[in-house]
Structure formats: C-alpha cells, structure tokens
PDB file of C-alpha atoms in Angstrom:
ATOM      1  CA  UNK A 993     -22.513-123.573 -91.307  1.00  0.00           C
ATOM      2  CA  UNK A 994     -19.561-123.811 -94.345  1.00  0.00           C
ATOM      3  CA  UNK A 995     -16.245-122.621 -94.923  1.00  0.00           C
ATOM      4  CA  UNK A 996     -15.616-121.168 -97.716  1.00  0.00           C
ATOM      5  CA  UNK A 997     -13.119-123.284-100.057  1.00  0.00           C
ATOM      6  CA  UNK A 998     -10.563-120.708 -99.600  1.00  0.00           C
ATOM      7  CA  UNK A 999     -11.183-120.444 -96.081  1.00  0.00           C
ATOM      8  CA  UNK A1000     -11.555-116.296 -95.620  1.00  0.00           C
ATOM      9  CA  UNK A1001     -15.340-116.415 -95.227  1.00  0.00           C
ATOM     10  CA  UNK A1002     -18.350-118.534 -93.162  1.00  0.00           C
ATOM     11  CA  UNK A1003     -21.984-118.635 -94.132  1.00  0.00           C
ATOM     12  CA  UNK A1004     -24.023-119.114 -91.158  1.00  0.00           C
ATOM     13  CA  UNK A1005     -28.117-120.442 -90.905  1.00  0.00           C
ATOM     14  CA  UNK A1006     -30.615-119.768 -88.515  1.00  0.00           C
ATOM     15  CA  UNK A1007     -34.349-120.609 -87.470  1.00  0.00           C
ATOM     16  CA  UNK A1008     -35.832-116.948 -88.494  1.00  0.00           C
ATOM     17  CA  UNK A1009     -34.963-118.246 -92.285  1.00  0.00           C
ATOM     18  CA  UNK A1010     -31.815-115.423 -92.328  1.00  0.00           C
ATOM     19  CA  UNK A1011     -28.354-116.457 -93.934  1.00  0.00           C
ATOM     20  CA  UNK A1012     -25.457-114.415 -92.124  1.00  0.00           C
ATOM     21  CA  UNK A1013     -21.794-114.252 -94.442  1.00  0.00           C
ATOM     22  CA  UNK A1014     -18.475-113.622 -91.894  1.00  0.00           C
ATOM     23  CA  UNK A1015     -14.893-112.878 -92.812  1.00  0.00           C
ATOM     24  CA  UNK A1016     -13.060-114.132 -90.955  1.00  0.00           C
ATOM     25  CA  UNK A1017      -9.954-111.943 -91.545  1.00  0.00           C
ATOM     26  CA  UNK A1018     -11.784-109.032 -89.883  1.00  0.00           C
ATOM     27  CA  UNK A1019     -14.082-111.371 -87.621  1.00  0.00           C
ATOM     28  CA  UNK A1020     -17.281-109.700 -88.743  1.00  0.00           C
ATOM     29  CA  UNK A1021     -20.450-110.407 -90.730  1.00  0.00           C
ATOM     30  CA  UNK A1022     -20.338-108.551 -93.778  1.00  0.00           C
ATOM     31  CA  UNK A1023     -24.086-109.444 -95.049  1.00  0.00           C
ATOM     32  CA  UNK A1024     -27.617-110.521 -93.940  1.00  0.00           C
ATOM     33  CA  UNK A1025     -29.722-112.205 -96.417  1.00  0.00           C
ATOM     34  CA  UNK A1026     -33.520-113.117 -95.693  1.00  0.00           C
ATOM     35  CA  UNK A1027     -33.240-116.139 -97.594  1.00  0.00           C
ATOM     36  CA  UNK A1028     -35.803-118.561 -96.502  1.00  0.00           C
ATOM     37  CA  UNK A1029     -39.300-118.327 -94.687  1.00  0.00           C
ATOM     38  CA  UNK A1030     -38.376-120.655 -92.212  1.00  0.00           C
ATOM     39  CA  UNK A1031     -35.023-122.128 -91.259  1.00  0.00           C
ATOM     40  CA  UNK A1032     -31.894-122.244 -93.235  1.00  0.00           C
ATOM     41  CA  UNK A1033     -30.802-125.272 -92.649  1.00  0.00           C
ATOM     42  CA  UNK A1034     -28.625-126.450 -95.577  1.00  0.00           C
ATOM     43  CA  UNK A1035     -25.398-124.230 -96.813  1.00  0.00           C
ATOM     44  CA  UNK A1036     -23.051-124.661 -99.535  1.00  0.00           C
ATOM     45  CA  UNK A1037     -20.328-122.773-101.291  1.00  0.00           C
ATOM     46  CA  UNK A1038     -20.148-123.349-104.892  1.00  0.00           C
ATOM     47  CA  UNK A1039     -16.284-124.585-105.845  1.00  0.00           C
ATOM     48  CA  UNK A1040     -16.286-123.346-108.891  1.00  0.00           C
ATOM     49  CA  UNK A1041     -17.637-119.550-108.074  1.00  0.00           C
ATOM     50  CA  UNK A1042     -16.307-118.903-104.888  1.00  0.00           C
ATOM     51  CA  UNK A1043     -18.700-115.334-104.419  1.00  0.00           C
ATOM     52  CA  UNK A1044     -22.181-118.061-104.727  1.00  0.00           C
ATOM     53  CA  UNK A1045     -23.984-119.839-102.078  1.00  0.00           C
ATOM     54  CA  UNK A1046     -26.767-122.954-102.038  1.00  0.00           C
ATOM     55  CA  UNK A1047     -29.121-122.329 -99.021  1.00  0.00           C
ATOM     56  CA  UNK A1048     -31.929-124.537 -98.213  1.00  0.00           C
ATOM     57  CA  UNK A1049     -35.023-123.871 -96.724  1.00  0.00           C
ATOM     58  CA  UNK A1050     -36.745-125.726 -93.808  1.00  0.00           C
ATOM     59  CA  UNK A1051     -39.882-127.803 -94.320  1.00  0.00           C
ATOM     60  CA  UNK A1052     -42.446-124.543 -94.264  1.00  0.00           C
ATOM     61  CA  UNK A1053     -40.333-123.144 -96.896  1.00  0.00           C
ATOM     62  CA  UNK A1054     -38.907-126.112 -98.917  1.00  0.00           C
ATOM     63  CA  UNK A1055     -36.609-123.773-101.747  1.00  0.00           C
ATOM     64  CA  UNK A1056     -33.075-124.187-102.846  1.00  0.00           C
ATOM     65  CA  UNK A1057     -31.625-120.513-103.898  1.00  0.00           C
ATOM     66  CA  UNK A1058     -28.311-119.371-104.703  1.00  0.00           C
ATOM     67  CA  UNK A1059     -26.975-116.185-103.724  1.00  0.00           C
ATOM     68  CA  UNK A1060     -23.956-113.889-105.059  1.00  0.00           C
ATOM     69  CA  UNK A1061     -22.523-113.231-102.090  1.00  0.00           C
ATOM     70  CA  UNK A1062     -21.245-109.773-102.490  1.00  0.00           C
ATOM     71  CA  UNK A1063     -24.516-108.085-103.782  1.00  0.00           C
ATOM     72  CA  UNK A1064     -27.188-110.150-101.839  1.00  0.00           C
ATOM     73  CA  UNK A1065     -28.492-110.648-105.080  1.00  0.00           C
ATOM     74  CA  UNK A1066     -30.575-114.062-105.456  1.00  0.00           C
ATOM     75  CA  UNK A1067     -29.527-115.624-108.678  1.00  0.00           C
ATOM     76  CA  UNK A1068     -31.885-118.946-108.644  1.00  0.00           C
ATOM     77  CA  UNK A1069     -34.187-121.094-107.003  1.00  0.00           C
ATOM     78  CA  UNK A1070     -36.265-124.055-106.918  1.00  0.00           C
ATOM     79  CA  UNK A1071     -39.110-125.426-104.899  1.00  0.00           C
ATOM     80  CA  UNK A1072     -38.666-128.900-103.654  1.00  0.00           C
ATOM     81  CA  UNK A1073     -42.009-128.956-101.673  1.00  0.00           C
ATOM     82  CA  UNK A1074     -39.615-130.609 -98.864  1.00  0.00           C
ATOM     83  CA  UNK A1075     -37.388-129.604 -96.278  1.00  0.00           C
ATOM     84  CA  UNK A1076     -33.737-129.095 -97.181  1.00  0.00           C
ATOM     85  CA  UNK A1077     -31.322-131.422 -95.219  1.00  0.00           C
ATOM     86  CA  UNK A1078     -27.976-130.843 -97.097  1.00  0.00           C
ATOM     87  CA  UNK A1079     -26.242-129.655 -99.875  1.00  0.00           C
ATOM     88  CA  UNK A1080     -23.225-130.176-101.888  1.00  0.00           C
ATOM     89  CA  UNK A1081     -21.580-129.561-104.885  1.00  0.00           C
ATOM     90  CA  UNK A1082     -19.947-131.566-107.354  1.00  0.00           C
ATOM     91  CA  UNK A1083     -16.781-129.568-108.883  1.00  0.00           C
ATOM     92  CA  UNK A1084     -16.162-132.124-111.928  1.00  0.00           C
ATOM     93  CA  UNK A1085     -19.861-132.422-112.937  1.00  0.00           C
ATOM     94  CA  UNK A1086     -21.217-129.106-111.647  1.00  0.00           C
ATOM     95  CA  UNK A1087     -24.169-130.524-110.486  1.00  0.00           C
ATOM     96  CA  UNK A1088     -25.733-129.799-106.863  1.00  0.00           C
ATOM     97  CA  UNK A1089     -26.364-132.594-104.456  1.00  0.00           C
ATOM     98  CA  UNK A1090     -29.905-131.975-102.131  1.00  0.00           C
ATOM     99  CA  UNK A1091     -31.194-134.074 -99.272  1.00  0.00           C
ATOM    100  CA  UNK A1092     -34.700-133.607 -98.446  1.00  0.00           C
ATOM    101  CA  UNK A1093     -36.971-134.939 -95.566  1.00  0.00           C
ATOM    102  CA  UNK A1094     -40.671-135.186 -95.353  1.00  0.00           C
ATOM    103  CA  UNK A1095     -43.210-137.064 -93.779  1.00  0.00           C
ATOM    104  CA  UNK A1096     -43.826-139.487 -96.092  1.00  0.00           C
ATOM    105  CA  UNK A1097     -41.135-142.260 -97.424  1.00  0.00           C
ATOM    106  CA  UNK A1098     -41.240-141.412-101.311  1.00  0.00           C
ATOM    107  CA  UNK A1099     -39.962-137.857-100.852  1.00  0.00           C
ATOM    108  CA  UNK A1100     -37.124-138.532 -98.505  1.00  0.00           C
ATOM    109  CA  UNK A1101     -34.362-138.455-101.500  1.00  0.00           C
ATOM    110  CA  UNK A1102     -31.573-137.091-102.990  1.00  0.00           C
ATOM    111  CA  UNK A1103     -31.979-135.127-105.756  1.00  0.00           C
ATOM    112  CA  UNK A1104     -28.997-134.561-108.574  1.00  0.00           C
ATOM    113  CA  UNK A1105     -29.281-131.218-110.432  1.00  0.00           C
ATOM    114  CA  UNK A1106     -27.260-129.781-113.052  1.00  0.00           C
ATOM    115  CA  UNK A1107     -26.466-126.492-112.949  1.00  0.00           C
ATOM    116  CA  UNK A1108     -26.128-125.341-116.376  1.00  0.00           C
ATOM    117  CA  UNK A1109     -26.116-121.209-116.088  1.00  0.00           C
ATOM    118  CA  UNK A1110     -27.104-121.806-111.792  1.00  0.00           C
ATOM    119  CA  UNK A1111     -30.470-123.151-113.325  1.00  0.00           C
ATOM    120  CA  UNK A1112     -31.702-126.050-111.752  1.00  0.00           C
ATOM    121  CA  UNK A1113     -32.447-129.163-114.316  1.00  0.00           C
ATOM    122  CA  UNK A1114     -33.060-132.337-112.252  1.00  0.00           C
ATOM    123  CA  UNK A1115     -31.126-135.322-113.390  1.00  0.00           C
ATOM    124  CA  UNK A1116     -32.032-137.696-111.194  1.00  0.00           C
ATOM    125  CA  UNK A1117     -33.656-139.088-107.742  1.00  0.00           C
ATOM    126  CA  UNK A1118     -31.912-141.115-105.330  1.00  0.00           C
ATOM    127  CA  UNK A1119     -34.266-143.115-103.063  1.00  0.00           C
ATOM    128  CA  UNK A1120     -33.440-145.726-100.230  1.00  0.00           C
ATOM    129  CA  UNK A1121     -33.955-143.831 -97.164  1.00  0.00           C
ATOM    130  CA  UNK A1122     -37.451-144.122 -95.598  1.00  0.00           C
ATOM    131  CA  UNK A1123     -36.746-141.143 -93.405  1.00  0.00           C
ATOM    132  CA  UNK A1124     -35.053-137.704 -93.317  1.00  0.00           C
ATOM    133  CA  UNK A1125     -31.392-138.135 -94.919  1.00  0.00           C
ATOM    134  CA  UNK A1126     -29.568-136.046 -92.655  1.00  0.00           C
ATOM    135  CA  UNK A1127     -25.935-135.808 -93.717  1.00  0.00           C
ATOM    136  CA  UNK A1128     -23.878-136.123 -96.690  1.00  0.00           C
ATOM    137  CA  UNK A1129     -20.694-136.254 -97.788  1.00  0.00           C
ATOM    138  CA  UNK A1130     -18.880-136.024-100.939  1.00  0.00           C
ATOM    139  CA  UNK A1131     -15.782-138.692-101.169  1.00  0.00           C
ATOM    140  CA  UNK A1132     -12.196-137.143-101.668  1.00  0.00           C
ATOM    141  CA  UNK A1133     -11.949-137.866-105.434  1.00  0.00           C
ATOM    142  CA  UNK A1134     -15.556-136.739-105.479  1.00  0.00           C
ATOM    143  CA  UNK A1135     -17.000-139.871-107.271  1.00  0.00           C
ATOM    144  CA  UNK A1136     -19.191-140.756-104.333  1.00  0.00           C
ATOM    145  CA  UNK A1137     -21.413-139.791-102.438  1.00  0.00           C
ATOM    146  CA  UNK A1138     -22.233-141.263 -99.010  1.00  0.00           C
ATOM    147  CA  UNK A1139     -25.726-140.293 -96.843  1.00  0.00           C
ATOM    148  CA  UNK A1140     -27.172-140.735 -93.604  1.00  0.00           C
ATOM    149  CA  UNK A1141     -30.587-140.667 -92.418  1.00  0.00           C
ATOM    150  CA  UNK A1142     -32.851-140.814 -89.278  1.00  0.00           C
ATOM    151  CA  UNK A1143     -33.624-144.076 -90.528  1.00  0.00           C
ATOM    152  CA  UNK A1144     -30.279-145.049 -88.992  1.00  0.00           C
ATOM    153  CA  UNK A1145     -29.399-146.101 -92.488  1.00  0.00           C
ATOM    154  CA  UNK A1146     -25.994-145.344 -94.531  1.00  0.00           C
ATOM    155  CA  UNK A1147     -26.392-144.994 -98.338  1.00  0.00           C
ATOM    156  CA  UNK A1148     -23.105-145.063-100.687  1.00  0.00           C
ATOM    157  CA  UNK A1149     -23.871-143.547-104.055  1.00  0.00           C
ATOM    158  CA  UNK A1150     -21.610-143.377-106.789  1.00  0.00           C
ATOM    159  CA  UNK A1151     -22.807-140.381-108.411  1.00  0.00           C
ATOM    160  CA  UNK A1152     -20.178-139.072-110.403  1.00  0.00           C
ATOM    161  CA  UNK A1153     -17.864-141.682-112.415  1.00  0.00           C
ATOM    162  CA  UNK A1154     -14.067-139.929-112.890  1.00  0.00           C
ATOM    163  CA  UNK A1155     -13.984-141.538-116.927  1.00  0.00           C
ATOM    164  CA  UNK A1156     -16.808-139.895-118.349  1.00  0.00           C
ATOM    165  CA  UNK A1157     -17.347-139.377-122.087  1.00  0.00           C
ATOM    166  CA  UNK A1158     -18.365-135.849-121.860  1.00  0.00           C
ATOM    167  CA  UNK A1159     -15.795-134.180-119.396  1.00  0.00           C
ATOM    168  CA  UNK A1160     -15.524-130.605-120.345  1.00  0.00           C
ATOM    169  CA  UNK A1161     -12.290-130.078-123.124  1.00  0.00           C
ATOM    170  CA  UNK A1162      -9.562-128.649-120.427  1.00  0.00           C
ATOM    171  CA  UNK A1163      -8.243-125.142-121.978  1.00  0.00           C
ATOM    172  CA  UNK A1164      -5.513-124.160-120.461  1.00  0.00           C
ATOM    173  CA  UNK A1165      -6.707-120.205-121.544  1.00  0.00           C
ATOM    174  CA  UNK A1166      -7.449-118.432-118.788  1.00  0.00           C
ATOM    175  CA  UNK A1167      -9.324-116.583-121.341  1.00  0.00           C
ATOM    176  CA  UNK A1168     -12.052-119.398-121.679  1.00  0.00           C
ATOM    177  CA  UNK A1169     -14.521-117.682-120.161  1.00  0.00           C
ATOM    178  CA  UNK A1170     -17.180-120.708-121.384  1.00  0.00           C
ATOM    179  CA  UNK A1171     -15.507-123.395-119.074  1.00  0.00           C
ATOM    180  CA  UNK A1172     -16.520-121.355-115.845  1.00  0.00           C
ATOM    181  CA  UNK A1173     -20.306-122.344-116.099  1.00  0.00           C
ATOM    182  CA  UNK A1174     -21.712-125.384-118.335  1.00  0.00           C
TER     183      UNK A1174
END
C-alpha cells in the first residue's frame, strides 16, 4: 500500500498480481490494473508525476512497471528475474530504488535506476544482504537510504549526495517543460 504524495489517492497490491487505485475523497476504487502475474508486492508513487505508479511483481513474475494512473496505460517495465521487495523514488536524482529477494545471496540487492523518459537504465547494485531486503526507507533530506532484510541485517546507503555537480539548472519557468523528466 502508498499514499499518494498529495494524499487524495491509495494504490493497493494483492496476491492475484492486481493493483487497485482509491480516492479517498469519494472512498472508492477508481481503477483495476492486472499488473503482475503473481503478487504485487512493491508500490510507489512517483514525486515528480503524481498520475504514475512503480509496482513490483512477486518472485513468479519478477517485473518493475509503471503505470499512468488515469488511463491504465503501462508506460515501462523491466525484468529483474527476482521478486520485488520495495520501491522508492528519489525526487532530486529521479532515479528508482528496488529491493529484490531470491534464493540465492548474489541477487538479494538493491538496484539504482535512472529514469530518464520512465526508462529503466541501471546505475548501480547494492549488495550486503545475504537474504531478502525487506524494507526501505528513504532519509528526510533524501540522501540516504536505509534497508532491512530477513537476514536481520540493517544497511545505511548513502545513495544520493545533496552537492552534486550535475543537479538539474533550477528554472523558475513554469514553462520548462524539459525539467519535468531527465
């Protein structure tokens, strides 16, 4: 389950692979989405497009896909060949976070992807767990990056440095249309 960053809508995941979107200013579900063959266990809104959604697949259906909200429309995916713990998102860097589990040690990562046009370019792996990482969470200035696994094992990451060279320039033209996606 996730809020939505302005809080009027929930995305909700469920064993039959089906995505369900609520408002929750009329208390209904406005869409159904067969998004995975097998669980959706992972769900993410995207902070800087607030009608897309990250869902991730269990470990019979292993995909990442994003989803405009309002059509039902799938607008990317990826095949991880793992299960989909979590997902988050990193505002600053637009990159997506993914935890995945699987049965054996070397594929129980993180994996960084930028998401230049919602396609998914890896950027990197990050491996210390030696099972399933479970949770995540994204720190308040959204530099770091801390994980959990059923390895009973706490990871801190710093992911996503706050000086970097190549921020984005800042327009403050609402007509920029080229700073919404990288």
């Amino acid at each position: 389950m996730a809020m939505s960053h302005n809080s009027h809508h929930v995305v909700t995941g469920g064993n039959g692979g089906l995505v369900r979107l609520w408002d929750l200013r009329t208390h209904q579900c406005f869409r159904t989405i067969k998004a995975h063959s097998a669980c959706a266990k992972a769900l993410a809104w995207c902070p800087w497009r607030s009608s897309v959604i990250a869902t991730g697949g269990g470990a019979q259906d292993g995909y990442i896909r994003l989803w405009q909200i309002h059509t039902g429309e799938m607008i990317g995916e990826v095949s991880t060949n793992s299960q989909i713990c979590g997902l988050l998102w990193s505002q600053e860097y637009q990159e997506l976070a993914s935890s995945h589990g699987s049965v054996t040690p070397e594929n129980n990562d993180i994996v960084l992807w930028r998401m230049s046009r919602f396609q998914f370019e890896p950027q990197t792996r990050l491996q210390q767990h030696l099972a399933r990482p479970l949770h995540m969470a994204l720190s308040p200035n959204g530099t770091t990056i801390a994980s959990a696994g059923v390895d009973e094992m706490m990871c801190i990451w710093e992911c996503f440095p706050e000086n970097r060279d190549h921020l984005r320039r800042q327009s403050s033209s609402i007509l920029a249309l080229d700073q919404m996606i990288r």
